[in-house]
Amino acid sequence: MDTSQIILLEDELNDCIADQQEEAQIEPTHGSPKNSITLSRHSKEIVAPAIGMKFDCDESAYEFYKEYAHRIGFSVRKHYVKRGNAGQIIRRTFSCSKEGERAVDKRRENVSYRRPISQTGCLAQMTCHLQKDGMLHVVSFHGQHNHEFAPSPMKHMLRSKRKISSAQKAIANDAERSGISIKQTIELLSMQAGSRENLGFMDVDYKNYVHNERSMALRKGDGPTMMEYFHKMQLADPSYFYSIQVDDDGQIMNIFWVDARSIVDYGHFGDVICFDTTYRTNRYDRPFAPFVGVNHHKQSIIFGAALLYDETIESFKWLFEIFLNAMSRKQPRTILTDQSAAMAKAIIEVFPKSNHRLCVWHIYQNAAKNLHHVFHSSKHFANDFSDCLYEYEDEDEWLVSWDYMLKEYGLTDNKRLCSIFDVKEKWAMVYGRHMFTVDMKSTQRSESINSVLKKYLKPKHDFVRFSGHYSRVLVDKRHQELQADFKMRQTKPILQSNVEMLRHVVELYTPENFQMFQDEYMKIADCTIYKANKSDTITEYKVKYSQRIQEHIVKYEASTTTVECSCKKFSFVGILCAHALKVLEHKNVKRLPVQYVLKRWTQDARAGSIKDYHGNDIKGNAQESIGKRDSHLSHNAREISTLAAENEIMYKHTKECF
């Protein structure tokens, strides 16, 4: 470094000290103090404490002495304080951190210290005393030290100048909630600061901060911490809903929570919900129970979540009642769950208007587990059993096939099959074709959510961290929908045939549902049709797809353009089947009748307002607005800083503006 650079550096340092003096209302005395210490052999000096300097408060004096110490190369601490009757500081002494000597533990003769000795008995200090003018005056200053100072490359390590800024704490808290490791966060902050030297703290300071934040939450206890968390969420989002059930001893039993966006989602897509309690990866080993649905892009969405104490009828009834309260008492058309007697009884009592369906996939897997010898000994049993699960349109035909299967494979007295036969109305497709299920036949969407949760959650997480990471899952799911919306508005699906029906429907449905419709429509060329019966208003047709043996009965009413197929695909999926579309084509219907366009599958599925449990329209998420404002400010500040750093004049101007 040449002489001009040293002089420039000294000018900047003295300007900084002058700013500190001005902010602290320092009034320098006449003449220079004898113990002032210079930066170099040049005449310009670092301003040292002097008798008579004035400070408006204890903190101003401390900040000035810390700044002075940092320039020299030592660390300071608050050494002595004397307070008045009203608690005001009358006298304060700030000392070098190496003041004093390590005390001897008189309780033990031979004490071995593992931590290195840092104290040297240094007498350097600054003392302030409260005067009649209400200011703290410097009344004593000792500037001589008995140890060497920290060289410039090490000054950032001095303890009294190390501090994690509020902005850095905000980043640290975001990183903690996002599951980013301490090491990765420190590396990110270092890159933002330019280097480790500019960071303002050391690795150990950051680790201590993170551990202290975690410990503070633990000291509060799960109950108070949980209530504080929910209260904070409701302040940010007035439509946020939560409920906690406690026992007679005040212990938390069951918890349910849902934010405004999930309430809106349920308002638009809550016709079918999937409920599963198999996930237990949390520190409480309690069943985690998300309410899951399907949006207009056929993506999984979450309507709310619960941590249950147990899986009894009482717990399920409490949860379902609370869920209904949060959703303005709107009952779903269909609920899909695992097989649970307690859950089934609670659903009957709380959701009397809803259809209860069991997870077909689990029934098949349980059968494969319990009847593995039959599955392995016969090539046809798996197909026969699958047909009983998913096929058949006529109940009598199904019953005949079920009895044939039991007799054919010697399973007439099998207890497992007898038990599932008793609840056949809840899983056999022949009994559920009239029930709208958005084409869900299992709780695998819930299990898919659980698999995503495992990436975020760890068994040691307390509730606040658990719910924080759960919120990340919500954010990810909502971003996936946003991406699908963007793609939908920027692109159009390819029409496999340039016909008016497809040109009409492609403008209505989301791409995923249009593709499902188009797949059905393209089958009509391979369908045969002939008239089977005719009454005054209804014509009955038989339609057969060339790749299937079964014929389907399709009824058509010309006056209302109503079409109904025996496969009932529209009833349980919400998309017309190839059989019904064949009849419409046969009757020269070129556009999809309006009654067969379900809003929940269209591009405008989210049109319209949804009310919260207070009866108020949910306008937006206040919490998201705060986050967006913070994000915009952070982004803009980063852009300005990057641009300003390229030019010295812009840099100085930007620094002043900040």
XYZ file of C-alpha atoms in Angstrom:
658
model
C 0.000 0.000 0.000
C 1.577 3.369 -1.030
C 1.594 6.632 0.954
C -1.396 8.140 -0.857
C -3.484 5.060 -0.068
C -2.523 5.245 3.620
C -3.466 8.932 3.788
C -6.783 8.206 2.087
C -7.459 5.372 4.531
C -6.656 7.639 7.474
C -9.003 10.316 6.121
C -11.826 7.779 5.871
C -11.158 6.476 9.387
C -11.091 9.935 10.906
C -14.258 10.881 9.026
C -15.906 7.803 10.509
C -14.742 8.752 14.031
C -15.945 12.313 13.478
C -19.362 10.988 12.484
C -19.420 8.877 15.662
C -18.506 11.931 17.735
C -21.209 14.027 16.148
C -23.854 11.342 16.715
C -22.752 10.926 20.331
C -22.730 14.743 20.873
C -18.995 14.753 21.723
C -17.447 18.052 22.645
C -13.641 17.724 22.253
C -11.480 19.542 24.795
C -8.703 22.009 23.997
C -5.451 20.331 23.065
C -4.701 16.729 22.280
C -4.601 14.165 25.060
C -1.175 12.791 25.876
C -2.198 9.163 25.443
C -3.701 9.470 21.957
C -2.518 6.730 19.608
C -1.859 7.360 15.922
C -2.407 5.016 13.009
C 0.945 5.732 11.395
C 3.921 8.056 11.425
C 1.805 10.819 9.840
C 0.349 13.673 11.855
C -3.279 12.663 11.484
C -4.547 10.833 14.544
C -7.339 8.525 15.579
C -9.515 10.490 18.001
C -9.050 8.944 21.416
C -11.298 9.443 24.441
C -10.544 12.680 26.292
C -11.535 14.174 29.638
C -14.666 16.260 29.236
C -16.224 14.448 26.298
C -20.002 14.260 26.638
C -22.465 11.504 25.722
C -26.239 11.587 25.865
C -26.498 8.028 27.147
C -24.556 5.006 28.295
C -24.973 3.219 24.958
C -23.540 6.157 22.979
C -20.428 6.150 25.166
C -20.072 2.401 24.766
C -20.415 2.561 20.975
C -17.789 5.324 20.778
C -15.320 3.400 22.939
C -15.923 0.210 20.931
C -15.273 2.064 17.678
C -12.087 3.594 19.078
C -10.932 0.193 20.375
C -11.610 -1.450 17.031
C -9.466 1.124 15.215
C -6.617 0.487 17.644
C -6.990 -3.276 17.797
C -8.439 -4.327 21.129
C -11.835 -5.414 22.448
C -13.832 -3.800 25.283
C -16.474 -4.724 27.810
C -18.681 -2.997 30.353
C -16.767 -3.221 33.622
C -18.489 -1.245 36.390
C -21.798 0.537 36.821
C -23.357 2.594 39.591
C -27.043 3.444 39.456
C -29.190 5.994 41.216
C -32.433 5.412 43.127
C -34.459 5.755 39.912
C -32.300 3.211 38.119
C -30.420 5.776 36.055
C -26.709 5.232 35.427
C -24.578 7.582 37.532
C -21.146 6.139 36.806
C -19.979 3.680 34.163
C -16.511 2.241 33.425
C -15.631 0.579 30.149
C -12.468 -1.496 30.189
C -10.212 -3.435 27.885
C -11.406 -7.025 27.564
C -8.059 -8.171 28.944
C -8.681 -6.359 32.232
C -8.292 -8.418 35.420
C -6.927 -11.897 35.941
C -8.525 -15.317 36.108
C -9.793 -15.945 39.632
C -8.662 -19.006 41.543
C -11.380 -21.457 42.533
C -10.885 -21.728 46.288
C -13.181 -24.739 46.503
C -10.628 -26.878 44.734
C -6.868 -26.811 45.093
C -5.996 -28.165 41.679
C -8.244 -26.706 39.026
C -7.325 -27.400 35.418
C -8.624 -24.824 32.935
C -9.273 -26.046 29.425
C -10.016 -22.598 28.023
C -6.872 -20.538 27.250
C -6.165 -17.497 29.435
C -7.079 -14.211 27.754
C -6.834 -11.758 30.673
C -3.540 -9.949 31.230
C -4.444 -7.460 33.957
C -4.648 -4.588 31.450
C -5.604 -1.265 33.102
C -6.816 0.565 29.982
C -10.281 1.963 30.577
C -12.667 4.901 30.161
C -14.958 6.128 32.952
C -17.999 8.372 32.532
C -19.941 10.168 35.267
C -23.425 11.712 35.141
C -23.278 15.514 35.503
C -25.886 18.162 36.278
C -26.531 18.788 32.578
C -27.887 15.234 32.298
C -24.953 14.124 30.158
C -22.337 11.464 30.847
C -18.909 13.144 30.971
C -15.611 11.332 30.521
C -13.862 11.819 33.883
C -11.087 9.272 33.528
C -9.208 7.685 30.644
C -6.253 5.305 30.688
C -4.938 4.535 27.206
C -1.907 2.375 28.008
C -2.189 -1.370 27.371
C 0.086 -4.215 28.509
C -0.509 -6.435 25.490
C -0.137 -6.234 21.748
C -3.000 -5.050 19.569
C -4.766 -7.158 16.954
C -3.318 -6.485 13.494
C -5.664 -5.165 10.786
C -6.399 -8.546 9.119
C -7.657 -9.821 12.503
C -9.596 -6.824 13.804
C -12.903 -8.209 12.570
C -12.449 -11.042 15.083
C -12.503 -8.728 18.106
C -15.442 -9.775 20.265
C -16.895 -6.364 21.100
C -17.270 -5.408 17.419
C -18.815 -8.691 16.341
C -22.547 -8.427 15.786
C -25.178 -10.156 13.681
C -27.256 -7.416 12.071
C -31.043 -7.484 11.989
C -30.947 -8.105 8.231
C -28.568 -11.034 8.745
C -30.833 -12.387 11.485
C -33.787 -12.212 9.095
C -31.822 -14.235 6.529
C -30.751 -16.654 9.268
C -34.365 -17.165 10.353
C -35.474 -17.748 6.750
C -32.625 -20.228 6.256
C -33.576 -22.060 9.458
C -37.195 -22.329 8.336
C -36.059 -23.527 4.899
C -33.859 -26.259 6.333
C -30.613 -24.734 5.021
C -27.603 -25.786 7.077
C -25.652 -23.360 9.264
C -22.534 -23.805 7.137
C -24.373 -23.047 3.887
C -26.033 -19.968 5.402
C -22.694 -18.563 6.603
C -21.237 -19.090 3.120
C -24.207 -17.257 1.578
C -23.916 -14.322 3.991
C -20.159 -14.161 3.368
C -20.731 -13.919 -0.373
C -23.261 -11.135 0.142
C -20.853 -9.231 2.409
C -17.930 -9.681 0.013
C -15.761 -11.783 2.339
C -15.593 -13.340 5.797
C -13.793 -10.194 7.035
C -16.779 -8.016 6.104
C -19.331 -10.361 7.629
C -19.341 -8.661 11.046
C -19.349 -11.873 13.061
C -17.643 -15.250 13.270
C -19.001 -18.732 12.677
C -19.319 -19.386 16.401
C -21.490 -16.255 16.818
C -23.911 -17.456 14.167
C -24.069 -20.963 15.624
C -24.748 -19.509 19.078
C -27.525 -17.316 17.670
C -29.268 -20.237 15.953
C -28.954 -22.485 19.013
C -30.210 -19.696 21.309
C -33.266 -19.161 19.111
C -34.034 -22.871 19.230
C -33.436 -23.024 22.983
C -35.702 -20.027 23.565
C -38.559 -21.823 21.818
C -37.926 -24.934 23.899
C -37.787 -22.973 27.162
C -41.168 -21.452 26.438
C -42.608 -24.927 26.108
C -44.657 -26.295 23.237
C -47.985 -24.953 24.531
C -47.059 -21.252 24.895
C -44.873 -21.379 21.783
C -47.717 -22.893 19.809
C -50.195 -20.262 20.982
C -47.708 -17.494 20.217
C -47.210 -18.920 16.730
C -50.944 -19.161 16.019
C -51.569 -15.659 17.394
C -48.842 -14.286 15.131
C -50.334 -16.067 12.121
C -53.820 -14.704 12.840
C -52.496 -11.154 13.165
C -50.924 -11.459 9.724
C -53.886 -13.337 8.241
C -57.312 -12.574 9.837
C -58.875 -15.563 8.047
C -56.296 -17.949 9.516
C -58.064 -20.629 11.557
C -56.773 -22.884 14.308
C -58.206 -24.921 17.143
C -56.565 -26.782 20.025
C -58.283 -29.414 22.145
C -57.010 -29.885 25.701
C -57.850 -32.491 28.313
C -59.035 -31.896 31.901
C -55.432 -31.318 33.005
C -54.840 -28.667 30.381
C -52.616 -30.919 28.258
C -52.791 -30.506 24.489
C -54.528 -33.380 22.730
C -55.501 -32.449 19.171
C -54.506 -29.520 16.951
C -55.938 -28.293 13.652
C -54.816 -25.315 11.572
C -55.534 -23.872 8.118
C -54.596 -20.609 6.377
C -56.764 -18.370 4.195
C -55.443 -19.751 0.902
C -56.362 -23.315 1.913
C -59.873 -22.144 2.842
C -60.170 -20.585 -0.622
C -58.863 -23.795 -2.190
C -61.493 -25.807 -0.340
C -64.191 -23.399 -1.496
C -63.279 -24.093 -5.117
C -62.135 -27.732 -4.987
C -63.489 -29.163 -1.725
C -66.014 -31.448 -3.395
C -63.685 -34.414 -2.789
C -61.193 -34.793 0.052
C -58.667 -37.469 0.847
C -57.872 -38.029 4.537
C -54.978 -40.132 5.782
C -53.378 -40.599 9.231
C -50.485 -42.947 8.467
C -47.684 -40.361 8.725
C -46.045 -40.099 12.156
C -42.597 -38.634 11.528
C -42.660 -35.885 14.149
C -41.183 -35.573 17.626
C -44.551 -36.265 19.251
C -45.078 -39.573 17.401
C -48.619 -38.387 16.763
C -50.627 -39.078 13.611
C -50.228 -36.200 11.182
C -53.477 -35.860 9.237
C -53.609 -33.609 6.166
C -56.850 -32.977 4.262
C -55.900 -33.306 0.589
C -57.796 -32.527 -2.607
C -57.313 -32.027 -6.355
C -57.248 -28.683 -8.186
C -58.233 -27.875 -11.779
C -54.785 -28.953 -13.033
C -55.267 -32.347 -11.364
C -52.552 -31.420 -8.863
C -52.727 -32.281 -5.162
C -53.645 -29.398 -2.855
C -53.908 -29.247 0.932
C -57.048 -27.998 2.696
C -55.657 -28.067 6.245
C -53.760 -30.301 8.638
C -53.976 -31.768 12.120
C -51.817 -33.415 14.753
C -53.916 -35.961 16.606
C -53.386 -37.432 20.066
C -54.864 -40.769 19.005
C -57.145 -42.340 16.400
C -60.317 -42.754 18.449
C -63.873 -41.860 17.484
C -63.740 -38.851 19.834
C -60.580 -37.434 18.218
C -61.933 -37.884 14.706
C -65.303 -36.343 15.595
C -63.589 -33.331 17.161
C -61.356 -32.889 14.098
C -64.122 -33.239 11.515
C -66.381 -30.800 13.387
C -63.557 -28.249 13.614
C -62.754 -28.753 9.930
C -66.384 -28.031 9.020
C -66.380 -24.901 11.190
C -63.263 -23.620 9.401
C -64.899 -24.290 6.026
C -68.204 -22.531 6.825
C -69.960 -25.903 7.327
C -69.557 -26.898 3.665
C -69.543 -30.699 3.465
C -67.576 -32.529 0.761
C -69.414 -34.746 -1.699
C -66.974 -37.609 -1.152
C -64.327 -38.543 1.447
C -61.636 -41.122 0.718
C -59.908 -42.753 3.697
C -58.144 -45.892 4.833
C -60.170 -48.637 6.486
C -60.788 -47.565 10.086
C -63.870 -48.354 12.145
C -63.419 -45.291 14.361
C -63.001 -43.000 11.368
C -66.024 -44.510 9.612
C -68.309 -43.901 12.620
C -67.083 -40.313 12.985
C -67.714 -39.639 9.273
C -71.288 -40.945 9.496
C -72.032 -38.583 12.406
C -70.238 -35.460 11.178
C -70.535 -35.822 7.375
C -73.989 -37.370 6.880
C -74.326 -35.858 3.386
C -70.944 -37.114 2.181
C -70.099 -40.370 0.420
C -67.434 -42.360 2.252
C -65.108 -44.358 -0.006
C -62.222 -46.597 1.052
C -58.804 -46.659 -0.532
C -58.984 -49.386 -3.196
C -55.212 -49.531 -3.548
C -54.813 -50.413 0.149
C -57.477 -53.092 -0.116
C -55.608 -54.638 -3.028
C -52.250 -54.420 -1.201
C -53.689 -55.958 1.962
C -55.201 -58.780 -0.084
C -51.868 -59.375 -1.816
C -50.210 -59.544 1.596
C -52.745 -61.845 3.246
C -53.442 -63.995 0.172
C -49.914 -64.122 -1.221
C -50.163 -67.919 -1.601
C -53.213 -67.525 -3.884
C -51.635 -64.703 -5.896
C -48.531 -66.828 -6.520
C -50.296 -70.128 -7.204
C -52.701 -68.792 -9.817
C -52.069 -66.697 -12.911
C -55.665 -65.470 -13.076
C -56.523 -64.584 -9.464
C -54.913 -61.119 -9.609
C -56.988 -60.212 -12.691
C -60.189 -61.632 -11.224
C -59.698 -59.766 -7.976
C -58.868 -56.516 -9.826
C -62.030 -56.865 -11.901
C -64.067 -57.051 -8.686
C -62.404 -53.856 -7.505
C -62.516 -51.711 -10.635
C -64.887 -53.218 -13.207
C -68.585 -54.096 -13.596
C -71.520 -51.768 -14.088
C -74.277 -54.085 -12.834
C -74.507 -55.091 -9.161
C -75.964 -58.562 -9.883
C -73.137 -59.360 -12.294
C -70.626 -58.251 -9.690
C -72.143 -60.472 -6.986
C -72.029 -63.467 -9.320
C -68.386 -62.788 -10.153
C -67.429 -62.345 -6.473
C -69.070 -65.662 -5.523
C -67.405 -67.394 -8.485
C -63.989 -66.059 -7.409
C -64.419 -67.301 -3.813
C -65.447 -70.775 -4.966
C -62.910 -71.027 -7.786
C -59.959 -70.318 -5.483
C -61.268 -71.964 -2.314
C -61.739 -68.708 -0.406
C -65.371 -69.031 0.685
C -64.453 -69.085 4.368
C -61.579 -66.601 4.169
C -62.079 -64.143 7.055
C -60.210 -61.316 5.347
C -62.377 -61.394 2.231
C -65.542 -61.817 4.297
C -64.698 -58.699 6.313
C -64.096 -56.521 3.250
C -67.256 -57.903 1.611
C -69.233 -56.430 4.508
C -68.123 -52.926 3.438
C -68.190 -53.603 -0.326
C -70.324 -50.490 -0.939
C -67.339 -48.349 0.100
C -64.721 -49.814 -2.238
C -66.210 -51.812 -5.124
C -66.459 -49.597 -8.205
C -69.852 -51.025 -9.109
C -71.273 -49.352 -5.985
C -69.383 -46.088 -6.448
C -69.841 -45.175 -10.090
C -72.512 -42.617 -9.221
C -70.237 -40.907 -6.639
C -68.045 -38.013 -7.747
C -64.422 -38.766 -6.791
C -62.440 -36.659 -9.333
C -61.163 -40.073 -10.512
C -59.474 -40.728 -7.148
C -59.725 -44.343 -6.070
C -57.164 -44.302 -3.269
C -55.508 -42.152 -0.607
C -52.249 -42.145 -2.543
C -52.470 -38.390 -2.989
C -52.230 -38.055 0.803
C -49.374 -40.524 0.841
C -47.702 -38.504 -1.901
C -47.989 -35.418 0.321
C -46.484 -37.452 3.170
C -43.524 -38.445 1.014
C -42.946 -34.762 0.242
C -43.167 -33.913 3.943
C -40.426 -36.410 4.738
C -38.017 -34.298 2.679
C -38.680 -31.311 4.936
C -39.468 -32.712 8.375
C -37.289 -34.369 10.971
C -38.390 -36.281 14.088
C -36.696 -33.770 16.423
C -38.707 -30.798 15.163
C -40.983 -29.084 17.678
C -44.406 -27.862 16.578
C -43.322 -24.407 15.387
C -40.541 -25.814 13.219
C -42.834 -28.630 12.114
C -45.563 -26.203 11.033
C -42.960 -23.921 9.447
C -41.687 -26.722 7.241
C -45.265 -27.805 6.541
C -45.829 -24.263 5.249
C -42.953 -24.824 2.824
C -44.866 -27.762 1.381
C -47.859 -25.453 0.881
C -45.656 -22.871 -0.826
C -44.195 -25.488 -3.154
C -47.622 -26.870 -4.068
C -49.001 -23.395 -4.724
C -46.031 -22.501 -6.871
C -46.629 -25.629 -8.956
C -50.184 -24.428 -9.578
C -48.884 -20.978 -10.509
C -46.508 -22.558 -13.013
C -49.350 -24.627 -14.479
C -51.517 -21.477 -14.759
C -48.699 -19.629 -16.528
C -48.128 -22.462 -18.985
C -51.879 -22.706 -19.611
C -52.103 -19.007 -20.516
C -48.955 -18.998 -22.639
C -49.508 -22.190 -24.661
C -52.311 -24.240 -26.209
C -52.609 -28.045 -26.414
C -52.259 -29.670 -29.828
C -55.539 -30.806 -31.363
C -55.361 -34.344 -32.695
C -58.298 -33.578 -34.953
C -59.396 -30.156 -36.159
C -63.078 -30.531 -35.300
C -65.452 -28.028 -33.714
C -65.951 -30.098 -30.552
C -62.230 -30.057 -29.709
C -61.828 -26.423 -30.759
C -64.652 -25.581 -28.353
C -63.442 -27.650 -25.418
C -59.771 -26.564 -25.636
C -60.928 -23.042 -24.720
C -62.802 -24.324 -21.660
C -60.718 -26.968 -19.911
C -57.267 -26.749 -18.397
C -54.673 -28.619 -20.519
C -54.721 -31.688 -18.257
C -58.488 -32.072 -18.466
C -58.609 -31.230 -22.152
C -56.147 -34.043 -22.770
C -58.381 -36.442 -20.846
C -61.382 -35.283 -22.878
C -59.462 -35.512 -26.164
C -58.342 -39.075 -25.351
C -61.991 -40.063 -24.940
C -63.056 -38.180 -28.064
C -60.422 -39.855 -30.243
C -61.854 -43.273 -29.297
C -65.220 -42.597 -30.912
C -63.885 -43.563 -34.335
C -63.344 -47.075 -32.949
C -66.805 -47.267 -31.392
C -69.804 -48.962 -32.956
C -73.322 -47.710 -32.242
C -76.840 -48.930 -32.879
C -80.280 -47.968 -31.585
C -81.594 -50.319 -28.899
C -84.816 -48.658 -27.777
C -86.863 -45.487 -28.146
C -89.587 -43.842 -26.068
C -91.372 -40.515 -26.450
C -88.416 -38.409 -25.352
C -85.467 -40.764 -24.749
C -83.544 -42.829 -27.273
C -81.423 -45.699 -26.007
C -78.247 -46.777 -27.789
C -75.762 -49.548 -27.335
C -72.152 -48.471 -27.808
C -69.152 -50.762 -27.922
C -65.488 -49.782 -28.042
C -63.647 -52.052 -30.454
C -60.954 -53.028 -27.935
C -63.501 -54.107 -25.301
C -66.072 -56.885 -25.146
C -68.602 -55.050 -23.011
C -71.432 -53.005 -24.507
C -72.573 -49.818 -22.784
C -76.123 -48.479 -22.640
C -76.302 -44.766 -23.493
C -79.558 -42.822 -23.087
C -80.080 -39.590 -25.019
C -82.790 -36.941 -24.596
C -82.892 -34.570 -27.568
C -84.916 -31.769 -25.934
C -82.269 -31.130 -23.262
C -79.245 -32.621 -25.064
C -78.864 -34.922 -22.065
C -76.719 -38.020 -22.420
C -76.172 -40.714 -19.797
C -73.911 -43.742 -20.106
C -74.048 -46.901 -18.018
C -70.294 -46.620 -17.320
C -71.094 -43.378 -15.429
C -67.675 -41.887 -16.105
C -69.081 -38.374 -16.001
C -70.596 -39.075 -12.568
C -67.335 -40.044 -10.897
C -64.770 -38.152 -13.041
C -66.624 -35.151 -14.440
C -65.518 -35.803 -18.045
C -67.787 -37.403 -20.661
C -66.814 -40.903 -21.811
C -66.210 -42.012 -25.401
C -69.567 -43.838 -25.403
C -71.534 -40.670 -24.598
C -69.451 -38.615 -27.043
C -70.185 -41.183 -29.764
C -73.920 -40.625 -29.302
C -73.479 -36.827 -29.367
C -71.538 -37.122 -32.598
C -74.230 -39.452 -33.975
C -76.867 -36.800 -33.126
C -74.736 -34.109 -34.792
C -74.056 -32.208 -31.532
C -70.941 -30.162 -32.352
C -70.322 -28.372 -29.071
C -70.145 -29.751 -25.537
C -73.496 -29.151 -23.760
C -73.072 -26.691 -20.903
C -74.276 -29.165 -18.264
C -71.228 -31.334 -18.981
C -68.700 -28.577 -18.347
C -67.774 -28.792 -14.663
C -66.399 -25.460 -13.493
C -63.802 -27.179 -11.275
C -62.064 -28.561 -14.414
C -62.099 -25.289 -16.364
C -59.548 -22.538 -16.772
C -61.832 -20.245 -14.734
C -62.217 -22.676 -11.839
C -61.049 -20.045 -9.346
C -63.486 -17.364 -10.489
C -65.700 -16.033 -7.697
C -65.121 -15.121 -4.055
C -64.947 -17.443 -1.064
C -66.025 -16.503 2.473
C -64.070 -17.363 5.601
C -65.529 -18.727 8.839
C -66.420 -15.150 9.889
C -68.579 -14.785 6.784
C -66.190 -12.278 5.214
C -64.890 -12.466 1.660
C -61.271 -13.556 1.602
C -59.644 -10.771 -0.401
C -56.077 -11.966 -0.152
C -53.432 -13.211 2.225
C -52.009 -10.394 4.349
C -49.094 -12.578 5.330
C -48.214 -13.098 1.678
C -48.445 -9.330 1.134
C -45.896 -8.687 3.886
C -43.642 -11.321 2.376
C -44.009 -9.798 -1.089
C -43.186 -6.303 0.169
C -40.097 -7.600 1.935
C -39.076 -9.577 -1.153
C -39.491 -6.572 -3.454
C -37.499 -4.288 -1.165
C -34.715 -6.843 -0.770
C -34.545 -7.438 -4.513
C -34.507 -3.726 -5.343
C -31.859 -2.991 -2.710
C -29.679 -5.758 -4.132
C -30.072 -4.448 -7.679
C -29.232 -0.883 -6.594
C -26.203 -2.052 -4.613
C -24.844 -4.084 -7.527
C -25.201 -1.133 -9.907
C -23.835 1.462 -7.483
C -20.734 -0.589 -6.650
C -19.492 -0.161 -10.234
C -18.825 3.562 -9.807
C -17.298 5.496 -6.880
C -19.653 8.481 -7.214
C -22.730 6.266 -7.417
C -21.407 4.223 -4.490
C -21.046 7.292 -2.224
C -24.434 8.687 -3.238
C -26.168 5.350 -2.660
C -24.470 4.943 0.700
C -25.763 8.365 1.790
C -29.280 7.540 0.588
C -29.313 4.228 2.452
